[in-house]
Amino acid sequence: MSVGAWEAFFLVILREMRLSFRRPEQLLQPLVFFLIVTTLFPLGLNLQLSLLRDMAPGVLWVAALLSSLLSLDSLFKGDADDGTLEQLTLSGQSLTVIVAAKTVAHWLVTGIALVVVSPVVGTALGIPTSAFATMMLSLALGTLTLSWLGAIGAGLTIGVRRGNVLLSLIVLPLAMPLLIFGAGATDRAMSGTSVAGALYFLAALCVFTCTLAPFAATAALRITVE
Amino acid sequence: MATAPDGLAVEQVHVWRGDRHVLQGVSIDVHPRELVHISGPNGSGKTTLLRVISGLLRPEQGSVRWQGQSIVRSRTQYQAALAYAAHEPALKGDLTALENMRFAVGLKRRTSASELQAALDRTGAGGCADLPARVLSAGQRRRVSLARVLAMRASVWLLDEPYANLDAAGSAVVSQMLQDHVRDGGLALVVAHRDLSLDCAVRRLELKP
């Protein structure tokens, strides 16, 4: 009996989750990177708490973007190296569904983890607890958008040696709106002003990439595989 | 050129790799119950031809048709009927043999653990079912990849060096698999450096460097 698209989607997510949890160091590396980078700022700059608070949203977001980017390089590369990408391509399922499932799985194991540890980092940077909800929501939207953008970049850079540098060059300029509005939302929440505008913009970007990025990433992957 | 509406038709396929003209107008019709042995020296384009036929590589000229339709146009139906075993066994080292089977075959058709285990048993890899693929030997990995082909129950088999890394017993299993597949109405294209001594008709396609 043939397998439906949703069934294939969840099967690929299950495969990716299982692979991730068999290699816990790959899960922990971006998180530890996130924690260390955010800790380095206050140590290196010897700031007053008030100044640190002003910088906190920017520091938090730059660290989150970079640590999320760390793991994006391996989104398709592992499968391309061991030949399983060919098997996925020839599975009879839409490659777009497979790419979408892999990207969502990537976000579930890296993006969500960043969101969960962000209050720890927020506390260290002096972000008030009243801004945590906005910070976490904006990070959730931002990391999901970044996973989608990264899927396009990862598809394009599979065959490139030192592809992670090229991947950063492709993805980081596209991630600038995320940084501006993500850090902006947290900043506004800290000062008690309305965060709706920034969050709506992040949500719109997220919907935009969720809708179009799977197709773009599939096209990128096909070009590279062929 | 006559097409093969019930089978696979490769028509005047040309592929260049940079300045090198790897496939120079290869044509072949393969019908159900036929087995084609693709041979030729290293670098003659055997794997490239299999990749073109699988749809992984688009030729610069020429086309591949399955049941009369271009495989680009009928990609989903064609891939559902296709089992491709590349030279690389294509297993995730961190997953067990059975999990590798489940995630690859499960995208093609609904299957059960007992069915996958039976396929592994048939290729002699039953004992490796619960071992991570990274601890398996090259021969065992090959057997798992052949079990995957069996479990897919596809009508078109594209096998790249299926005898590589196998001992005498493993080679006998591959030969038996191929004979049974052809007898059951399937078609197969097999890249192999050795002679195929099978109890079924084998057509030979010799590629020139």
XYZ file of C-alpha atoms in Angstrom:
435
model
C 0.000 0.000 0.000
C 1.380 3.424 -0.891
C 2.390 5.937 1.766
C 0.699 9.338 2.047
C 2.556 12.652 2.242
C 1.740 13.252 5.929
C 2.812 9.742 6.835
C 6.113 10.324 5.005
C 6.495 13.722 6.718
C 6.182 12.228 10.211
C 8.366 9.247 9.330
C 11.185 11.593 8.250
C 10.739 13.687 11.413
C 10.961 10.495 13.498
C 14.105 9.464 11.598
C 15.753 12.852 12.153
C 14.844 12.961 15.862
C 16.181 9.476 16.390
C 19.420 10.354 14.597
C 19.783 13.535 16.677
C 19.266 11.780 19.984
C 21.785 9.065 19.035
C 24.362 11.869 18.782
C 23.658 14.021 21.857
C 26.882 15.992 21.371
C 25.421 17.454 18.187
C 22.412 18.613 20.172
C 24.471 20.088 22.970
C 27.102 21.912 20.893
C 24.845 24.773 19.691
C 23.398 25.146 23.182
C 26.796 25.316 24.868
C 27.943 27.756 22.157
C 24.893 29.913 22.903
C 25.585 29.900 26.635
C 29.313 30.580 26.282
C 29.007 33.414 23.746
C 26.398 35.215 25.817
C 28.547 34.809 28.932
C 31.617 36.210 27.184
C 30.046 39.597 26.506
C 29.633 40.741 30.120
C 33.046 39.293 30.990
C 34.838 40.991 28.127
C 33.175 44.385 28.266
C 33.117 44.951 32.039
C 29.770 46.690 31.775
C 27.460 48.348 34.263
C 24.231 46.360 34.708
C 22.169 49.104 33.100
C 24.420 49.131 30.022
C 24.380 45.325 29.890
C 20.576 45.409 29.927
C 20.584 47.798 26.964
C 22.798 45.434 25.009
C 21.144 42.202 26.176
C 18.518 41.728 23.419
C 21.117 42.243 20.670
C 23.668 39.938 22.323
C 21.039 37.270 22.914
C 19.800 37.368 19.338
C 23.222 37.423 17.669
C 24.272 34.421 19.781
C 21.026 32.589 18.988
C 21.429 33.187 15.235
C 25.042 32.026 15.220
C 24.427 28.922 17.301
C 21.416 27.959 15.203
C 23.585 28.405 12.114
C 26.225 26.030 13.527
C 24.002 23.006 13.128
C 22.423 24.016 9.812
C 25.489 22.968 7.857
C 24.765 19.311 8.587
C 21.080 19.493 7.607
C 21.594 17.678 4.292
C 25.354 17.091 4.266
C 25.278 13.930 6.377
C 22.683 12.349 4.111
C 24.574 13.447 0.998
C 27.847 11.989 2.294
C 26.490 8.542 3.150
C 24.233 8.229 0.098
C 20.938 8.256 1.992
C 19.979 11.540 0.311
C 19.776 9.638 -2.992
C 17.500 7.077 -1.353
C 15.292 9.876 -0.001
C 15.230 11.551 -3.423
C 14.138 8.289 -5.068
C 11.629 7.360 -2.373
C 8.635 8.199 -4.536
C 7.664 10.922 -2.065
C 7.742 14.602 -2.905
C 11.230 15.906 -2.118
C 9.551 19.076 -0.821
C 7.779 17.056 1.880
C 11.063 15.424 2.876
C 12.914 18.760 2.943
C 10.110 20.310 5.028
C 10.186 17.409 7.484
C 13.965 17.600 7.857
C 13.792 21.364 8.448
C 11.004 21.111 11.023
C 12.931 18.340 12.794
C 16.017 20.570 12.821
C 14.012 23.329 14.477
C 12.467 20.925 16.987
C 15.876 19.803 18.219
C 17.865 23.058 17.963
C 15.410 25.985 17.901
C 13.206 24.748 20.728
C 16.282 23.943 22.827
C 17.517 27.544 22.409
C 14.106 28.857 23.405
C 14.087 26.664 26.514
C 17.518 27.786 27.760
C 17.001 31.440 26.802
C 15.606 32.433 30.265
C 18.912 31.309 31.818
C 20.810 33.519 29.393
C 18.262 36.286 29.839
C 18.776 36.228 33.593
C 22.557 36.337 33.168
C 22.216 39.371 30.906
C 19.858 41.159 33.264
C 16.686 40.864 31.172
C 13.694 41.236 33.534
C 11.440 38.197 33.886
C 8.487 40.238 32.619
C 10.123 40.246 29.148
C 10.785 36.483 29.064
C 7.532 35.525 27.357
C 8.147 37.956 24.489
C 11.792 36.935 24.282
C 10.905 33.247 24.048
C 8.103 33.741 21.547
C 10.251 35.942 19.327
C 13.104 33.414 19.519
C 10.746 30.559 18.608
C 9.533 32.442 15.517
C 13.030 33.630 14.646
C 14.736 30.252 14.916
C 12.024 28.574 12.841
C 12.441 31.236 10.137
C 16.192 30.784 10.307
C 15.837 27.001 9.897
C 13.865 27.579 6.708
C 16.349 30.132 5.365
C 19.163 27.805 6.361
C 17.580 24.898 4.493
C 17.915 26.881 1.249
C 21.543 27.696 2.040
C 22.303 24.132 3.143
C 20.788 22.806 -0.093
C 23.002 25.108 -2.139
C 26.226 24.374 -0.264
C 26.140 20.563 0.032
C 28.829 19.990 -2.529
C 31.017 22.896 -1.451
C 34.136 22.321 0.616
C 34.015 24.469 3.761
C 30.380 25.012 2.919
C 29.595 26.298 6.410
C 31.361 29.610 5.689
C 29.443 30.025 2.441
C 26.258 29.019 4.244
C 26.805 31.820 6.770
C 27.427 34.294 3.951
C 24.158 33.285 2.293
C 21.979 33.079 5.387
C 23.183 35.870 7.683
C 22.272 38.787 5.377
C 18.804 37.263 4.978
C 18.548 36.942 8.759
C 19.061 40.683 9.393
C 15.316 41.459 9.618
C 15.029 38.683 12.217
C 17.741 40.266 14.297
C 16.265 43.757 14.033
C 12.702 42.772 14.883
C 13.571 39.957 17.295
C 15.908 42.097 19.380
C 13.432 44.976 18.954
C 10.569 42.917 20.398
C 12.627 41.918 23.448
C 13.818 45.504 23.897
C 10.259 46.820 23.778
C 9.083 44.183 26.243
C 11.859 45.299 28.613
C 10.804 48.933 28.367
C 7.132 48.027 28.717
C 5.989 49.330 25.318
C 3.823 47.398 22.835
C 5.539 44.404 21.258
C 2.727 43.507 18.864
C 4.227 45.174 15.771
C 7.576 43.427 16.024
C 6.014 40.048 16.827
C 3.559 40.348 13.939
C 6.430 41.101 11.604
C 8.368 38.058 12.870
C 5.261 35.893 12.489
C 4.751 37.194 8.952
C 8.364 36.377 8.057
C 7.898 32.928 9.556
C 4.751 32.258 7.525
C 6.435 33.625 4.403
C 9.434 31.303 4.745
C 7.304 28.303 5.822
C 5.315 28.721 2.627
C 8.046 29.322 0.090
C 11.319 28.044 1.536
C 10.492 24.309 1.186
C 10.176 24.798 -2.587
C 13.290 26.938 -2.825
C 15.290 24.481 -0.707
C 14.063 21.565 -2.835
C 15.127 23.351 -6.012
C 18.525 24.126 -4.458
C 18.928 20.492 -3.422
C 18.013 19.181 -6.868
C 20.550 21.464 -8.526
C 23.257 20.219 -6.176
C 22.307 16.537 -6.334
C 22.179 16.526 -10.126
C 13.177 4.289 -32.211
C 10.677 1.784 -30.871
C 9.672 2.524 -27.309
C 8.900 -0.083 -24.702
C 5.472 0.916 -23.372
C 5.542 -1.837 -20.748
C 9.143 -1.304 -19.721
C 12.046 1.062 -19.682
C 13.354 2.843 -22.787
C 16.643 4.711 -22.746
C 16.912 6.831 -25.870
C 20.110 8.404 -27.173
C 21.406 9.515 -23.788
C 24.380 11.882 -23.832
C 26.129 13.061 -20.673
C 29.171 15.302 -20.442
C 31.344 15.667 -17.376
C 33.195 18.902 -18.038
C 34.959 18.287 -21.373
C 34.539 14.538 -21.144
C 31.726 12.998 -23.173
C 30.907 10.182 -20.728
C 27.788 8.716 -22.300
C 27.761 8.970 -26.066
C 24.268 8.257 -27.271
C 23.392 5.191 -25.189
C 20.099 3.542 -26.114
C 18.499 0.409 -24.732
C 14.986 -0.984 -24.259
C 14.388 -3.191 -21.257
C 11.160 -5.133 -20.905
C 9.739 -6.900 -17.864
C 11.397 -10.289 -17.248
C 14.642 -8.961 -18.681
C 17.976 -8.466 -17.044
C 20.638 -6.227 -18.506
C 24.224 -6.586 -17.423
C 26.032 -3.265 -17.858
C 29.762 -3.741 -18.131
C 32.783 -1.797 -19.263
C 36.127 -0.571 -17.983
C 36.479 1.936 -15.131
C 35.344 5.385 -16.159
C 33.168 4.163 -19.014
C 30.049 5.681 -17.440
C 28.305 2.630 -15.951
C 27.318 4.362 -12.709
C 26.487 7.553 -14.605
C 24.107 5.557 -16.810
C 22.398 4.026 -13.764
C 22.056 7.487 -12.218
C 20.488 8.777 -15.437
C 18.071 5.835 -15.542
C 17.171 6.340 -11.874
C 16.401 10.004 -12.542
C 19.117 11.273 -10.181
C 21.011 12.776 -13.095
C 19.404 14.579 -15.979
C 21.117 13.859 -19.294
C 22.164 16.764 -21.526
C 20.501 14.980 -24.452
C 18.174 12.041 -24.760
C 15.490 10.713 -22.475
C 14.436 7.826 -20.276
C 10.870 6.569 -20.531
C 9.002 4.299 -18.167
C 5.838 2.672 -19.529
C 5.915 5.107 -22.414
C 6.165 8.267 -20.287
C 9.189 10.404 -19.570
C 10.485 9.675 -16.048
C 10.656 13.424 -15.438
C 6.937 13.719 -16.037
C 5.906 10.546 -14.201
C 8.543 10.926 -11.491
C 6.414 9.835 -8.516
C 4.956 6.704 -10.150
C 8.331 5.749 -11.582
C 10.150 6.171 -8.283
C 7.476 4.144 -6.492
C 8.299 1.268 -8.864
C 12.056 1.717 -8.532
C 14.652 0.249 -6.203
C 18.129 1.695 -6.598
C 21.138 0.285 -4.790
C 24.126 2.519 -5.356
C 27.709 1.370 -4.930
C 27.611 3.033 -1.504
C 25.252 1.002 0.759
C 23.490 4.245 1.864
C 22.958 3.386 5.525
C 22.914 5.749 8.501
C 25.643 4.540 10.844
C 23.752 5.614 13.976
C 20.613 3.676 13.086
C 20.302 -0.089 13.357
C 19.987 -2.167 10.185
C 16.280 -2.626 10.857
C 15.713 1.109 11.465
C 17.588 1.924 8.264
C 15.269 -0.452 6.426
C 12.194 0.955 8.136
C 12.920 4.579 7.246
C 13.898 3.823 3.635
C 11.240 1.244 2.765
C 8.592 2.982 4.880
C 8.600 5.956 2.503
C 7.729 3.682 -0.436
C 5.165 1.329 1.047
C 3.595 0.337 4.335
C 5.578 -2.448 5.843
C 5.996 -4.351 9.096
C 9.030 -5.193 11.196
C 8.528 -8.914 10.527
C 8.512 -8.322 6.775
C 11.728 -6.290 6.986
C 13.286 -8.933 9.211
C 12.349 -11.585 6.639
C 14.121 -9.585 3.911
C 17.206 -9.284 6.116
C 17.086 -13.027 6.825
C 16.917 -13.775 3.131
C 20.087 -11.828 2.368
C 21.815 -13.375 5.362
C 21.843 -10.172 7.406
C 19.154 -11.256 9.895
C 21.630 -11.366 12.755
C 22.592 -7.711 12.200
C 19.040 -6.363 12.481
C 19.542 -4.672 15.852
C 23.132 -3.575 15.381
C 24.014 0.010 14.426
C 25.066 0.087 10.768
C 28.403 1.667 11.694
C 29.618 -1.544 13.373
C 28.756 -3.745 10.379
C 31.388 -4.996 7.963
C 31.336 -3.905 4.316
C 29.805 -7.247 3.321
C 27.086 -7.021 5.975
C 26.274 -3.477 4.918
C 25.932 -4.688 1.345
C 23.559 -7.427 2.483
C 21.420 -4.871 4.337
C 21.250 -2.643 1.249
C 20.181 -5.674 -0.827
C 17.544 -6.544 1.775
C 16.240 -2.993 1.362
C 15.891 -3.575 -2.389
C 13.981 -6.802 -1.708
C 11.657 -5.196 0.843
C 10.770 -2.337 -1.518
C 9.018 -4.864 -3.787
C 9.817 -2.675 -6.773
C 9.493 -3.836 -10.357
C 12.586 -1.980 -11.592
C 15.907 -2.795 -9.946
C 18.986 -0.706 -10.603
C 21.947 -2.308 -8.864
C 25.448 -0.862 -8.919
C 28.053 -3.542 -8.156
C 25.739 -5.702 -5.996
C 28.441 -8.392 -5.694
C 31.029 -6.006 -4.198
C 32.365 -7.033 -0.740
C 30.325 -10.258 -0.721
C 31.621 -13.763 -0.029
C 30.607 -16.803 -2.123
C 27.411 -17.363 -0.123
C 26.469 -13.686 -0.423
C 27.098 -13.712 -4.188
C 24.864 -16.779 -4.518
C 22.109 -14.882 -2.664
C 22.387 -11.945 -5.098
C 22.213 -14.277 -8.107
C 19.162 -16.024 -6.651
C 17.514 -12.657 -5.900
C 18.042 -11.503 -9.481
C 16.683 -14.744 -10.953
C 13.589 -14.659 -8.747
C 12.986 -10.996 -9.532
C 13.140 -11.569 -13.297
C 11.022 -14.731 -13.052
C 8.383 -12.784 -11.100
C 8.064 -10.251 -13.921
C 10.525 -7.602 -12.790
C 13.291 -6.002 -14.800
C 16.789 -5.250 -13.639
C 19.848 -3.347 -14.791
C 22.968 -4.518 -13.042
C 26.423 -2.983 -13.155
C 28.982 -5.692 -12.456
C 32.598 -6.350 -13.332
C 32.211 -10.112 -13.048
C 30.259 -12.366 -15.380
C 26.695 -13.034 -14.299
C 26.028 -16.754 -14.500
C 22.291 -16.837 -13.953
C 19.529 -19.245 -14.896
C 17.769 -16.547 -16.881
C 18.454 -14.637 -20.059
C 21.006 -11.891 -19.536
C 21.507 -9.158 -22.106
C 24.770 -7.390 -22.081
C 25.412 -3.688 -22.579
C 29.082 -2.970 -22.994
C 30.072 0.664 -22.482
C 33.210 1.975 -24.165
C 35.497 4.413 -22.373
